[in-house]
mmCIF file of C-alpha atoms in Angstrom:
data_model
loop_
_atom_site.group_PDB
_atom_site.id
_atom_site.type_symbol
_atom_site.label_atom_id
_atom_site.label_comp_id
_atom_site.label_asym_id
_atom_site.label_seq_id
_atom_site.Cartn_x
_atom_site.Cartn_y
_atom_site.Cartn_z
ATOM 1 C CA MET A 1 125.584 -63.359 -78.968
ATOM 2 C CA ALA A 2 121.861 -64.138 -78.875
ATOM 3 C CA LEU A 3 119.158 -61.664 -79.840
ATOM 4 C CA THR A 4 115.522 -61.997 -78.735
ATOM 5 C CA LEU A 5 112.814 -59.964 -80.481
ATOM 6 C CA PRO A 6 109.004 -59.944 -80.442
ATOM 7 C CA ALA A 7 106.822 -60.727 -83.451
ATOM 8 C CA PRO A 8 103.555 -58.844 -82.887
ATOM 9 C CA ALA A 9 100.093 -59.920 -83.979
ATOM 10 C CA LYS A 10 97.883 -57.670 -86.116
ATOM 11 C CA LEU A 11 94.202 -57.021 -86.601
ATOM 12 C CA ASN A 12 92.409 -55.965 -89.765
ATOM 13 C CA LEU A 13 90.049 -53.346 -88.329
ATOM 14 C CA PHE A 14 88.067 -53.654 -91.568
ATOM 15 C CA LEU A 15 88.536 -55.397 -94.915
ATOM 16 C CA HIS A 16 86.803 -54.218 -98.089
ATOM 17 C CA ILE A 17 87.300 -56.025 -101.396
ATOM 18 C CA ILE A 18 86.878 -53.467 -104.159
ATOM 19 C CA GLY A 19 87.637 -55.508 -107.256
ATOM 20 C CA ARG A 20 89.256 -58.541 -108.820
ATOM 21 C CA ARG A 21 92.362 -58.119 -110.935
ATOM 22 C CA ALA A 22 93.183 -59.823 -114.211
ATOM 23 C CA ASP A 23 95.818 -61.934 -112.445
ATOM 24 C CA GLY A 24 93.176 -63.361 -110.093
ATOM 25 C CA TYR A 25 94.245 -61.381 -107.030
ATOM 26 C CA HIS A 26 91.865 -58.973 -105.328
ATOM 27 C CA ASN A 27 92.210 -55.239 -104.815
ATOM 28 C CA LEU A 28 91.307 -54.362 -101.262
ATOM 29 C CA GLN A 29 91.342 -51.742 -98.565
ATOM 30 C CA THR A 30 92.166 -52.529 -94.970
ATOM 31 C CA LEU A 31 93.533 -50.966 -91.812
ATOM 32 C CA PHE A 32 96.284 -52.896 -90.039
ATOM 33 C CA GLN A 33 96.354 -52.418 -86.266
ATOM 34 C CA LEU A 34 99.481 -53.794 -84.599
ATOM 35 C CA LEU A 35 99.172 -55.314 -81.122
ATOM 36 C CA ASP A 36 101.491 -55.541 -78.137
ATOM 37 C CA TYR A 37 100.913 -59.318 -78.068
ATOM 38 C CA GLY A 38 102.731 -61.927 -80.114
ATOM 39 C CA ASP A 39 105.477 -64.495 -80.490
ATOM 40 C CA ASP A 40 109.106 -64.203 -79.373
ATOM 41 C CA LEU A 41 112.034 -65.227 -81.577
ATOM 42 C CA THR A 42 115.622 -65.788 -80.441
ATOM 43 C CA PHE A 43 118.516 -65.677 -82.906
ATOM 44 C CA ALA A 44 122.015 -67.006 -82.241
ATOM 45 C CA GLY A 45 124.905 -67.014 -84.689
ATOM 46 C CA ARG A 46 126.538 -70.191 -85.999
ATOM 47 C CA ASN A 47 129.978 -71.070 -87.312
ATOM 48 C CA ASP A 48 128.441 -72.334 -90.556
ATOM 49 C CA SER A 49 125.713 -71.213 -92.958
ATOM 50 C CA ALA A 50 122.990 -73.540 -91.648
ATOM 51 C CA ILE A 51 119.561 -72.215 -90.653
ATOM 52 C CA ASN A 52 118.487 -74.359 -87.716
ATOM 53 C CA LEU A 53 114.921 -73.975 -86.471
ATOM 54 C CA GLN A 54 114.863 -75.175 -82.880
ATOM 55 C CA ASP A 55 111.079 -75.143 -82.481
ATOM 56 C CA SER A 56 109.233 -76.779 -85.379
ATOM 57 C CA LEU A 57 105.551 -76.146 -86.065
ATOM 58 C CA PRO A 58 103.287 -79.223 -85.962
ATOM 59 C CA GLY A 59 102.467 -80.359 -89.478
ATOM 60 C CA VAL A 60 104.876 -77.903 -91.148
ATOM 61 C CA ALA A 61 108.224 -79.062 -92.530
ATOM 62 C CA ASP A 62 111.037 -76.743 -91.445
ATOM 63 C CA GLU A 63 111.934 -75.899 -95.045
ATOM 64 C CA ASP A 64 108.344 -74.711 -95.602
ATOM 65 C CA ASN A 65 108.273 -72.569 -92.454
ATOM 66 C CA LEU A 66 108.197 -68.856 -93.303
ATOM 67 C CA VAL A 67 110.935 -68.210 -90.746
ATOM 68 C CA VAL A 68 113.351 -70.542 -92.530
ATOM 69 C CA ARG A 69 112.295 -69.278 -95.961
ATOM 70 C CA ALA A 70 112.846 -65.666 -94.869
ATOM 71 C CA ALA A 71 116.278 -66.460 -93.426
ATOM 72 C CA LYS A 72 117.367 -68.246 -96.602
ATOM 73 C CA ALA A 73 115.998 -65.443 -98.795
ATOM 74 C CA LEU A 74 118.124 -63.004 -96.789
ATOM 75 C CA GLN A 75 121.167 -65.238 -97.255
ATOM 76 C CA ARG A 76 120.611 -65.352 -101.025
ATOM 77 C CA PHE A 77 120.084 -61.593 -101.314
ATOM 78 C CA THR A 78 123.268 -60.736 -99.421
ATOM 79 C CA ALA A 79 125.402 -63.804 -100.229
ATOM 80 C CA THR A 80 126.341 -63.927 -96.553
ATOM 81 C CA PRO A 81 128.065 -67.108 -95.356
ATOM 82 C CA LYS A 82 126.515 -66.716 -91.903
ATOM 83 C CA GLY A 83 123.914 -69.018 -90.369
ATOM 84 C CA ALA A 84 121.706 -68.991 -87.299
ATOM 85 C CA ASP A 85 119.911 -71.058 -84.697
ATOM 86 C CA ILE A 86 116.358 -69.732 -84.359
ATOM 87 C CA GLY A 87 114.017 -70.424 -81.461
ATOM 88 C CA ILE A 88 110.334 -69.495 -81.434
ATOM 89 C CA VAL A 89 107.940 -69.116 -78.522
ATOM 90 C CA LYS A 90 104.515 -69.291 -80.199
ATOM 91 C CA ARG A 91 101.537 -67.427 -78.760
ATOM 92 C CA ILE A 92 99.724 -66.287 -81.898
ATOM 93 C CA PRO A 93 97.238 -68.956 -83.039
ATOM 94 C CA SER A 94 98.095 -70.278 -86.503
ATOM 95 C CA GLY A 95 95.690 -69.617 -89.358
ATOM 96 C CA GLY A 96 93.535 -67.182 -87.422
ATOM 97 C CA GLY A 97 93.999 -63.991 -89.436
ATOM 98 C CA LEU A 98 96.408 -62.495 -86.888
ATOM 99 C CA GLY A 99 99.472 -62.595 -89.142
ATOM 100 C CA GLY A 100 101.558 -64.900 -86.953
ATOM 101 C CA GLY A 101 103.585 -66.567 -89.690
ATOM 102 C CA SER A 102 104.147 -63.302 -91.549
ATOM 103 C CA SER A 103 105.181 -61.501 -88.376
ATOM 104 C CA ASP A 104 107.634 -64.278 -87.478
ATOM 105 C CA ALA A 105 109.149 -63.999 -90.969
ATOM 106 C CA ALA A 106 109.445 -60.217 -90.691
ATOM 107 C CA THR A 107 111.092 -60.420 -87.275
ATOM 108 C CA THR A 108 113.495 -62.978 -88.752
ATOM 109 C CA LEU A 109 114.508 -60.542 -91.491
ATOM 110 C CA LEU A 110 114.910 -57.703 -88.994
ATOM 111 C CA GLY A 111 116.704 -59.825 -86.408
ATOM 112 C CA LEU A 112 119.169 -61.498 -88.756
ATOM 113 C CA ASN A 113 119.863 -58.187 -90.478
ATOM 114 C CA LYS A 114 121.082 -56.961 -87.080
ATOM 115 C CA LEU A 115 122.739 -60.201 -85.916
ATOM 116 C CA TRP A 116 124.668 -60.626 -89.147
ATOM 117 C CA GLY A 117 125.573 -56.925 -89.432
ATOM 118 C CA LEU A 118 124.075 -56.613 -92.923
ATOM 119 C CA ALA A 119 122.818 -53.011 -92.568
ATOM 120 C CA LEU A 120 120.018 -53.465 -95.112
ATOM 121 C CA THR A 121 117.324 -50.784 -95.219
ATOM 122 C CA VAL A 122 113.668 -51.378 -94.380
ATOM 123 C CA ASP A 123 112.869 -51.008 -98.086
ATOM 124 C CA GLU A 124 115.390 -53.719 -98.967
ATOM 125 C CA LEU A 125 114.047 -56.045 -96.274
ATOM 126 C CA THR A 126 110.497 -55.381 -97.476
ATOM 127 C CA ALA A 127 111.481 -56.327 -101.029
ATOM 128 C CA ILE A 128 112.943 -59.599 -99.740
ATOM 129 C CA GLY A 129 109.893 -60.425 -97.634
ATOM 130 C CA ALA A 130 107.048 -59.399 -99.939
ATOM 131 C CA PRO A 131 107.299 -62.401 -102.318
ATOM 132 C CA LEU A 132 107.040 -64.742 -99.317
ATOM 133 C CA GLY A 133 103.760 -63.346 -97.980
ATOM 134 C CA ALA A 134 101.441 -60.395 -98.588
ATOM 135 C CA ASP A 135 101.358 -59.391 -94.900
ATOM 136 C CA ILE A 136 105.113 -59.496 -94.305
ATOM 137 C CA PRO A 137 105.746 -55.862 -95.406
ATOM 138 C CA ILE A 138 103.478 -54.398 -92.707
ATOM 139 C CA PHE A 139 105.557 -56.111 -90.028
ATOM 140 C CA VAL A 140 108.897 -55.238 -91.643
ATOM 141 C CA ARG A 141 107.850 -51.582 -91.797
ATOM 142 C CA GLY A 142 106.672 -51.839 -88.209
ATOM 143 C CA HIS A 143 103.812 -49.352 -88.103
ATOM 144 C CA SER A 144 100.031 -49.614 -88.089
ATOM 145 C CA ALA A 145 98.954 -48.708 -91.599
ATOM 146 C CA TRP A 146 96.206 -48.157 -94.135
ATOM 147 C CA ALA A 147 96.630 -50.650 -96.992
ATOM 148 C CA GLU A 148 95.365 -50.670 -100.573
ATOM 149 C CA GLY A 149 96.014 -52.602 -103.778
ATOM 150 C CA VAL A 150 96.710 -56.219 -102.861
ATOM 151 C CA GLY A 151 97.779 -54.928 -99.465
ATOM 152 C CA ASP A 152 101.089 -53.667 -100.808
ATOM 153 C CA ARG A 153 100.409 -49.910 -100.814
ATOM 154 C CA LEU A 154 100.890 -48.897 -97.187
ATOM 155 C CA THR A 155 100.349 -45.544 -95.497
ATOM 156 C CA ASP A 156 101.375 -45.215 -91.850
ATOM 157 C CA VAL A 157 98.560 -44.119 -89.538
ATOM 158 C CA GLU A 158 98.339 -42.977 -85.932
ATOM 159 C CA LEU A 159 95.403 -44.758 -84.299
ATOM 160 C CA PRO A 160 93.856 -43.840 -80.943
ATOM 161 C CA ASP A 161 94.630 -45.935 -77.878
ATOM 162 C CA ALA A 162 92.442 -49.016 -77.567
ATOM 163 C CA TRP A 163 92.284 -52.411 -75.902
ATOM 164 C CA TYR A 164 91.125 -55.468 -77.820
ATOM 165 C CA LEU A 165 89.725 -58.808 -76.781
ATOM 166 C CA VAL A 166 90.562 -61.446 -79.380
ATOM 167 C CA ILE A 167 88.627 -64.723 -79.528
ATOM 168 C CA CYS A 168 89.889 -67.624 -81.639
ATOM 169 C CA PRO A 169 87.436 -70.440 -82.436
ATOM 170 C CA GLU A 170 88.859 -73.921 -82.869
ATOM 171 C CA CYS A 171 88.749 -74.054 -86.658
ATOM 172 C CA ALA A 172 91.206 -73.324 -89.455
ATOM 173 C CA VAL A 173 89.882 -71.174 -92.295
ATOM 174 C CA SER A 174 91.185 -71.732 -95.832
ATOM 175 C CA THR A 175 92.014 -68.296 -97.265
ATOM 176 C CA GLY A 176 92.014 -69.674 -100.808
ATOM 177 C CA LYS A 177 88.552 -71.147 -100.365
ATOM 178 C CA ILE A 178 87.184 -67.825 -99.098
ATOM 179 C CA PHE A 179 88.607 -65.702 -101.918
ATOM 180 C CA ALA A 180 87.399 -68.214 -104.532
ATOM 181 C CA HIS A 181 83.850 -68.406 -103.135
ATOM 182 C CA GLY A 182 81.083 -67.282 -105.476
ATOM 183 C CA GLU A 183 79.237 -65.341 -102.769
ATOM 184 C CA LEU A 184 82.215 -63.215 -101.739
ATOM 185 C CA THR A 185 81.556 -59.479 -102.101
ATOM 186 C CA ARG A 186 84.057 -58.117 -104.632
ATOM 187 C CA ASP A 187 82.578 -54.712 -105.469
ATOM 188 C CA SER A 188 82.719 -52.669 -102.276
ATOM 189 C CA ARG A 189 83.094 -48.943 -102.820
ATOM 190 C CA ALA A 190 86.477 -47.481 -101.972
ATOM 191 C CA ILE A 191 86.514 -45.309 -98.849
ATOM 192 C CA THR A 192 88.939 -42.881 -97.226
ATOM 193 C CA ILE A 193 90.771 -43.192 -93.939
ATOM 194 C CA ARG A 194 88.653 -40.371 -92.534
ATOM 195 C CA ALA A 195 85.433 -42.122 -93.599
ATOM 196 C CA PHE A 196 86.460 -45.299 -91.804
ATOM 197 C CA LEU A 197 87.451 -43.477 -88.626
ATOM 198 C CA GLU A 198 84.116 -41.616 -88.633
ATOM 199 C CA GLN A 199 81.761 -44.349 -89.838
ATOM 200 C CA GLY A 200 83.572 -47.653 -89.452
ATOM 201 C CA GLY A 201 83.693 -50.506 -91.938
ATOM 202 C CA ARG A 202 83.092 -54.218 -92.268
ATOM 203 C CA ASN A 203 84.927 -57.371 -93.254
ATOM 204 C CA ASP A 204 83.700 -58.534 -96.663
ATOM 205 C CA CYS A 205 85.028 -62.034 -95.990
ATOM 206 C CA GLN A 206 83.037 -62.481 -92.787
ATOM 207 C CA PRO A 207 79.629 -63.549 -94.231
ATOM 208 C CA VAL A 208 81.264 -66.273 -96.342
ATOM 209 C CA VAL A 209 83.441 -67.481 -93.459
ATOM 210 C CA GLU A 210 80.465 -67.631 -91.095
ATOM 211 C CA LYS A 211 78.503 -69.639 -93.677
ATOM 212 C CA LEU A 212 81.294 -72.181 -94.190
ATOM 213 C CA TYR A 213 82.520 -72.261 -90.586
ATOM 214 C CA PRO A 214 79.546 -72.078 -88.164
ATOM 215 C CA GLU A 215 81.860 -71.966 -85.136
ATOM 216 C CA VAL A 216 83.044 -68.509 -86.260
ATOM 217 C CA LYS A 217 79.472 -67.220 -86.306
ATOM 218 C CA LYS A 218 78.842 -68.769 -82.904
ATOM 219 C CA ALA A 219 81.882 -66.988 -81.454
ATOM 220 C CA ARG A 220 80.928 -63.692 -83.078
ATOM 221 C CA LEU A 221 77.406 -63.823 -81.653
ATOM 222 C CA TRP A 222 78.826 -64.532 -78.196
ATOM 223 C CA LEU A 223 81.269 -61.608 -78.379
ATOM 224 C CA ASP A 224 78.566 -59.311 -79.779
ATOM 225 C CA GLN A 225 76.814 -59.535 -76.418
ATOM 226 C CA PHE A 226 79.551 -57.370 -74.907
ATOM 227 C CA ALA A 227 80.843 -55.176 -77.748
ATOM 228 C CA SER A 228 80.631 -54.961 -81.527
ATOM 229 C CA ALA A 229 82.631 -57.920 -82.855
ATOM 230 C CA SER A 230 84.382 -58.278 -86.194
ATOM 231 C CA MET A 231 86.600 -60.848 -87.870
ATOM 232 C CA THR A 232 90.256 -60.165 -88.662
ATOM 233 C CA GLY A 233 91.580 -61.091 -92.105
ATOM 234 C CA THR A 234 89.914 -64.232 -93.408
ATOM 235 C CA GLY A 235 89.448 -65.475 -89.836
ATOM 236 C CA ALA A 236 88.862 -67.444 -87.839
ATOM 237 C CA CYS A 237 89.745 -65.022 -85.018
ATOM 238 C CA LEU A 238 87.370 -62.269 -83.978
ATOM 239 C CA PHE A 239 87.926 -59.119 -81.962
ATOM 240 C CA ALA A 240 86.101 -56.382 -80.110
ATOM 241 C CA ARG A 241 87.365 -53.035 -78.892
ATOM 242 C CA PHE A 242 87.149 -51.972 -75.253
ATOM 243 C CA ASP A 243 87.906 -48.712 -73.473
ATOM 244 C CA SER A 244 90.058 -50.333 -70.806
ATOM 245 C CA LYS A 245 92.120 -53.439 -70.161
ATOM 246 C CA ALA A 246 89.951 -54.233 -67.145
ATOM 247 C CA ASP A 247 86.769 -54.237 -69.247
ATOM 248 C CA ALA A 248 88.342 -56.572 -71.815
ATOM 249 C CA LEU A 249 89.673 -58.932 -69.147
ATOM 250 C CA GLU A 250 86.261 -59.080 -67.490
ATOM 251 C CA VAL A 251 84.732 -60.391 -70.719
ATOM 252 C CA LEU A 252 87.668 -62.740 -71.369
ATOM 253 C CA ALA A 253 87.006 -64.370 -67.996
ATOM 254 C CA GLN A 254 83.547 -65.369 -69.267
ATOM 255 C CA LYS A 255 84.878 -66.971 -72.471
ATOM 256 C CA PRO A 256 83.595 -70.473 -73.259
ATOM 257 C CA GLY A 257 86.341 -72.997 -72.624
ATOM 258 C CA GLN A 258 86.517 -74.384 -76.165
ATOM 259 C CA TRP A 259 87.944 -71.139 -77.592
ATOM 260 C CA GLN A 260 91.304 -69.454 -77.165
ATOM 261 C CA GLY A 261 91.442 -65.788 -76.287
ATOM 262 C CA PHE A 262 93.677 -62.959 -75.156
ATOM 263 C CA VAL A 263 93.626 -59.245 -74.404
ATOM 264 C CA ALA A 264 96.058 -56.877 -76.120
ATOM 265 C CA ARG A 265 96.670 -53.179 -76.535
ATOM 266 C CA GLY A 266 96.664 -51.600 -79.967
ATOM 267 C CA VAL A 267 100.000 -49.940 -80.761
ATOM 268 C CA ASN A 268 101.097 -47.745 -83.632
ATOM 269 C CA ARG A 269 104.768 -48.759 -83.522
ATOM 270 C CA SER A 270 105.851 -52.394 -83.587
ATOM 271 C CA PRO A 271 107.402 -53.586 -80.307
ATOM 272 C CA CYS A 272 110.046 -55.301 -82.424
ATOM 273 C CA HIS A 273 111.202 -52.001 -83.919
ATOM 274 C CA LEU A 274 111.324 -50.371 -80.504
ATOM 275 C CA LEU A 275 114.043 -52.868 -79.515
ATOM 276 C CA LEU A 276 116.177 -52.528 -82.644
#
């Protein structure tokens, strides 16, 4: 039996860094918006315990791929002798702040939990995934959420319907370089969910990213012509909200050819969870 499930992208509708911890990590506030756009993963059982990735990522060894690491972490946690062949149809640009690798890993945990008949809870799957990547829990839980701490304290939210145009410049941003940068704002004041919904927010990483990666600033200025643009995560992808799909597609059609882009609808519930 084969099982195919989506791995949705996410946006950070804002990202405030409110302090640096003693362990070097940063305390932050952000709002994760799930999208109805993403990768597709197919899982098929094997007669042995091997984890076989059928679609390798360029420049990434299979054993370092988050999908393989998540599958093997699930095997260790449950001591299951079962294996799987895993295929991936990639649509989410890598390293763009859209959570592609984390979402693929989360869908792997959810999919293999079902395929192998493990019956683990969402909390158990979250505990397995969290050490592999800070964004994995949001996708395992499968709901748009307000996040605090290092992104680990999640509160489900119901966000209004919206369409987003996402633009991805052709550059790869180093998250470590951004969070280590001396000019990064680390003292933003904490806000409430209501305050963000009423007044909005910003991405504290964006000024540093635009300074180090001029192509991101160029893309943001282009998108700003049509709607207020912001960066997701540590970039390099940017997004703008539109009232309708048609409005977003009209702007996408004018996109300069050197950038990737897509239109997606914001959703509160992960499309992966809707199929499980």
